[in-house]
Amino acid sequence: MSIEKHFIPLNITVLVVSDTRTDADDVSGNMLVERLTEAGHQLIEKKIVPDNIYQIRAAVSNWIADDVVNVVITTGGTGVTGRDGTPEAVQPLLDKVLDGFGETFRMLSYQDIKTSTIQSRAIAGVANATYIFCLPGSSGACRTAWDLLIKEQLDYRTRPCNLVQLMPRLMEK
């Protein structure tokens, strides 16, 4: 007997990490908002913070502590320059790292940008039952991550498994 599964909308926040972008010229963050709402999810908040580890960590920490938020997506600050600190800001907050996300993201990115993908330090994990995805700042990288990885994993209907079905068990001891 086949049981039809229904879409479960999640509450998602988007954090844009940039010293120069504003809401008016933020292509990547706005694209993520558009894609997640088109998929049926609810945008709880979108925020832009400078490339500052402590401001990034504060924003993500506040969302992790908010029981309403299911997913945090960051864009920007995952490169290798002196100002790129998103992984350093977020990684200490993670209860578990989803290593396969970064590995798969770089594998998929290789098809478009070849060896330049080694410059990406995209990461994902779970903190306080909240999924966190840290993406590069380019719109192409955000498109790849959302369209080819995140969208399906945040859809309860995806088989053989998805991240949504695990949500009730994330706080198990």
mmCIF file of C-alpha atoms in Angstrom:
data_model
loop_
_atom_site.group_PDB
_atom_site.id
_atom_site.type_symbol
_atom_site.label_atom_id
_atom_site.label_comp_id
_atom_site.label_asym_id
_atom_site.label_seq_id
_atom_site.Cartn_x
_atom_site.Cartn_y
_atom_site.Cartn_z
ATOM 1 C CA MET A 1 0.000 0.000 0.000
ATOM 2 C CA SER A 2 1.416 3.391 -1.002
ATOM 3 C CA ILE A 3 0.844 6.339 1.313
ATOM 4 C CA GLU A 4 0.936 9.741 -0.354
ATOM 5 C CA LYS A 5 3.241 12.157 1.454
ATOM 6 C CA HIS A 6 2.383 15.825 1.625
ATOM 7 C CA PHE A 7 4.777 18.748 1.479
ATOM 8 C CA ILE A 8 5.754 20.133 4.901
ATOM 9 C CA PRO A 9 6.677 23.834 4.763
ATOM 10 C CA LEU A 10 9.673 24.825 6.884
ATOM 11 C CA ASN A 11 10.547 28.143 8.518
ATOM 12 C CA ILE A 12 13.767 29.410 6.953
ATOM 13 C CA THR A 13 16.047 32.394 7.551
ATOM 14 C CA VAL A 14 18.625 33.797 5.133
ATOM 15 C CA LEU A 15 21.809 35.550 6.235
ATOM 16 C CA VAL A 16 23.826 37.484 3.654
ATOM 17 C CA VAL A 17 27.430 37.997 4.709
ATOM 18 C CA SER A 18 28.910 40.973 2.894
ATOM 19 C CA ASP A 19 30.686 44.260 3.510
ATOM 20 C CA THR A 20 29.267 45.782 0.337
ATOM 21 C CA ARG A 21 25.823 44.389 -0.476
ATOM 22 C CA THR A 22 22.526 46.039 0.344
ATOM 23 C CA ASP A 23 19.060 44.573 -0.026
ATOM 24 C CA ALA A 24 18.730 46.442 -3.332
ATOM 25 C CA ASP A 25 21.769 44.804 -4.964
ATOM 26 C CA ASP A 26 21.823 41.471 -3.140
ATOM 27 C CA VAL A 27 21.344 38.966 -5.964
ATOM 28 C CA SER A 28 22.238 35.777 -4.059
ATOM 29 C CA GLY A 29 20.188 36.339 -0.914
ATOM 30 C CA ASN A 30 17.172 37.542 -2.863
ATOM 31 C CA MET A 31 17.434 34.538 -5.188
ATOM 32 C CA LEU A 32 17.476 32.169 -2.203
ATOM 33 C CA VAL A 33 14.403 33.903 -0.741
ATOM 34 C CA GLU A 34 12.622 33.594 -4.081
ATOM 35 C CA ARG A 35 13.501 29.902 -4.461
ATOM 36 C CA LEU A 36 12.587 28.876 -0.929
ATOM 37 C CA THR A 37 9.222 30.645 -1.067
ATOM 38 C CA GLU A 38 8.486 29.218 -4.532
ATOM 39 C CA ALA A 39 9.181 25.773 -3.056
ATOM 40 C CA GLY A 40 6.491 26.435 -0.440
ATOM 41 C CA HIS A 41 8.634 27.292 2.592
ATOM 42 C CA GLN A 42 8.156 30.332 4.840
ATOM 43 C CA LEU A 43 10.805 33.070 5.054
ATOM 44 C CA ILE A 44 11.054 34.089 8.699
ATOM 45 C CA GLU A 45 13.760 36.723 8.253
ATOM 46 C CA LYS A 46 16.468 37.867 5.865
ATOM 47 C CA LYS A 47 19.377 39.821 7.234
ATOM 48 C CA ILE A 48 22.628 41.288 5.880
ATOM 49 C CA VAL A 49 25.685 41.445 8.153
ATOM 50 C CA PRO A 50 29.285 42.448 7.424
ATOM 51 C CA ASP A 51 32.124 39.916 7.102
ATOM 52 C CA ASN A 52 32.647 39.813 10.863
ATOM 53 C CA ILE A 53 32.830 36.484 12.667
ATOM 54 C CA TYR A 54 31.056 37.757 15.759
ATOM 55 C CA GLN A 55 28.187 39.429 13.909
ATOM 56 C CA ILE A 56 27.711 36.296 11.804
ATOM 57 C CA ARG A 57 27.789 34.094 14.889
ATOM 58 C CA ALA A 58 25.360 36.356 16.764
ATOM 59 C CA ALA A 59 22.795 36.301 13.941
ATOM 60 C CA VAL A 60 23.026 32.535 13.473
ATOM 61 C CA SER A 61 22.973 31.934 17.257
ATOM 62 C CA ASN A 62 19.779 33.963 17.645
ATOM 63 C CA TRP A 63 18.071 31.926 14.939
ATOM 64 C CA ILE A 64 19.318 28.618 16.352
ATOM 65 C CA ALA A 65 17.853 29.562 19.738
ATOM 66 C CA ASP A 66 14.480 30.451 18.176
ATOM 67 C CA ASP A 67 12.209 27.390 18.210
ATOM 68 C CA VAL A 68 10.284 28.774 15.218
ATOM 69 C CA VAL A 69 13.317 28.560 12.881
ATOM 70 C CA ASN A 70 13.947 25.187 11.201
ATOM 71 C CA VAL A 71 16.673 26.159 8.726
ATOM 72 C CA VAL A 72 19.337 28.860 8.436
ATOM 73 C CA ILE A 73 20.957 29.510 5.063
ATOM 74 C CA THR A 74 23.951 31.828 4.855
ATOM 75 C CA THR A 75 25.506 33.160 1.670
ATOM 76 C CA GLY A 76 28.947 34.733 1.516
ATOM 77 C CA GLY A 77 32.146 34.543 3.518
ATOM 78 C CA THR A 78 33.088 30.960 2.610
ATOM 79 C CA GLY A 79 36.155 31.774 0.514
ATOM 80 C CA VAL A 80 39.796 31.962 1.522
ATOM 81 C CA THR A 81 40.496 35.686 1.846
ATOM 82 C CA GLY A 82 41.248 37.374 5.138
ATOM 83 C CA ARG A 83 37.674 38.652 5.511
ATOM 84 C CA ASP A 84 36.029 35.261 4.774
ATOM 85 C CA GLY A 85 35.011 33.857 8.144
ATOM 86 C CA THR A 86 31.568 32.287 7.862
ATOM 87 C CA PRO A 87 32.779 28.697 8.478
ATOM 88 C CA GLU A 88 34.802 29.857 11.491
ATOM 89 C CA ALA A 89 31.766 31.719 12.836
ATOM 90 C CA VAL A 90 29.303 28.864 12.358
ATOM 91 C CA GLN A 91 31.294 25.673 12.913
ATOM 92 C CA PRO A 92 31.664 26.111 16.716
ATOM 93 C CA LEU A 93 27.863 26.332 16.948
ATOM 94 C CA LEU A 94 27.237 23.007 15.196
ATOM 95 C CA ASP A 95 26.230 19.906 17.139
ATOM 96 C CA LYS A 96 26.865 17.793 14.031
ATOM 97 C CA VAL A 97 28.550 18.547 10.713
ATOM 98 C CA LEU A 98 27.002 17.250 7.480
ATOM 99 C CA ASP A 99 30.294 16.539 5.707
ATOM 100 C CA GLY A 100 28.530 15.191 2.633
ATOM 101 C CA PHE A 101 27.026 18.596 1.891
ATOM 102 C CA GLY A 102 30.346 20.363 1.294
ATOM 103 C CA GLU A 103 31.786 17.392 -0.540
ATOM 104 C CA THR A 104 28.784 17.055 -2.844
ATOM 105 C CA PHE A 105 28.508 20.815 -3.375
ATOM 106 C CA ARG A 106 32.126 20.998 -4.550
ATOM 107 C CA MET A 107 31.639 17.957 -6.790
ATOM 108 C CA LEU A 108 28.613 19.593 -8.437
ATOM 109 C CA SER A 109 30.357 22.981 -8.668
ATOM 110 C CA TYR A 110 33.298 21.377 -10.447
ATOM 111 C CA GLN A 111 31.044 20.823 -13.459
ATOM 112 C CA ASP A 112 30.639 24.611 -13.803
ATOM 113 C CA ILE A 113 33.776 26.203 -12.373
ATOM 114 C CA LYS A 114 36.304 23.366 -12.604
ATOM 115 C CA THR A 115 39.205 23.540 -10.142
ATOM 116 C CA SER A 116 38.073 26.904 -8.742
ATOM 117 C CA THR A 117 35.702 24.863 -6.575
ATOM 118 C CA ILE A 118 38.584 24.107 -4.172
ATOM 119 C CA GLN A 119 38.286 27.718 -2.982
ATOM 120 C CA SER A 120 34.821 27.038 -1.563
ATOM 121 C CA ARG A 121 34.527 26.180 2.105
ATOM 122 C CA ALA A 122 30.765 25.561 1.986
ATOM 123 C CA ILE A 123 29.598 23.654 5.058
ATOM 124 C CA ALA A 124 26.363 22.411 6.602
ATOM 125 C CA GLY A 125 25.303 20.970 9.907
ATOM 126 C CA VAL A 126 22.748 20.833 12.691
ATOM 127 C CA ALA A 127 22.587 22.972 15.845
ATOM 128 C CA ASN A 128 19.767 22.783 18.389
ATOM 129 C CA ALA A 129 17.580 20.909 15.872
ATOM 130 C CA THR A 130 18.142 23.641 13.255
ATOM 131 C CA TYR A 131 19.731 22.838 9.901
ATOM 132 C CA ILE A 132 22.395 25.312 8.790
ATOM 133 C CA PHE A 133 23.779 25.649 5.260
ATOM 134 C CA CYS A 134 26.700 28.027 4.604
ATOM 135 C CA LEU A 135 26.973 28.816 0.903
ATOM 136 C CA PRO A 136 29.370 30.925 -1.142
ATOM 137 C CA GLY A 137 28.219 34.413 -2.070
ATOM 138 C CA SER A 138 27.949 33.968 -5.829
ATOM 139 C CA SER A 139 24.510 33.547 -7.336
ATOM 140 C CA GLY A 140 25.753 30.555 -9.346
ATOM 141 C CA ALA A 141 26.889 28.801 -6.170
ATOM 142 C CA CYS A 142 23.586 29.551 -4.432
ATOM 143 C CA ARG A 143 21.666 28.261 -7.449
ATOM 144 C CA THR A 144 23.707 25.033 -7.480
ATOM 145 C CA ALA A 145 23.325 24.490 -3.741
ATOM 146 C CA TRP A 146 19.582 25.173 -3.620
ATOM 147 C CA ASP A 147 18.535 23.541 -6.884
ATOM 148 C CA LEU A 148 20.706 20.428 -6.694
ATOM 149 C CA LEU A 149 21.034 19.761 -2.940
ATOM 150 C CA ILE A 150 19.051 21.767 -0.440
ATOM 151 C CA LYS A 151 15.647 21.922 -2.143
ATOM 152 C CA GLU A 152 15.245 18.149 -2.310
ATOM 153 C CA GLN A 153 16.601 17.530 1.187
ATOM 154 C CA LEU A 154 14.111 20.047 2.618
ATOM 155 C CA ASP A 155 11.219 18.297 0.875
ATOM 156 C CA TYR A 156 9.560 15.598 2.985
ATOM 157 C CA ARG A 157 8.502 13.772 -0.184
ATOM 158 C CA THR A 158 12.087 13.142 -1.391
ATOM 159 C CA ARG A 159 13.002 9.461 -1.440
ATOM 160 C CA PRO A 160 14.798 7.421 -0.285
ATOM 161 C CA CYS A 161 15.349 9.896 2.571
ATOM 162 C CA ASN A 162 15.474 13.578 3.422
ATOM 163 C CA LEU A 163 16.408 15.904 6.272
ATOM 164 C CA VAL A 164 12.796 16.784 7.117
ATOM 165 C CA GLN A 165 11.896 13.256 8.173
ATOM 166 C CA LEU A 166 14.755 13.354 10.696
ATOM 167 C CA MET A 167 13.634 16.587 12.366
ATOM 168 C CA PRO A 168 11.537 14.937 15.116
ATOM 169 C CA ARG A 169 14.622 12.950 16.178
ATOM 170 C CA LEU A 170 17.283 15.681 16.121
ATOM 171 C CA MET A 171 17.116 16.315 19.871
ATOM 172 C CA GLU A 172 17.345 12.636 20.897
ATOM 173 C CA LYS A 173 19.855 11.803 23.597
#
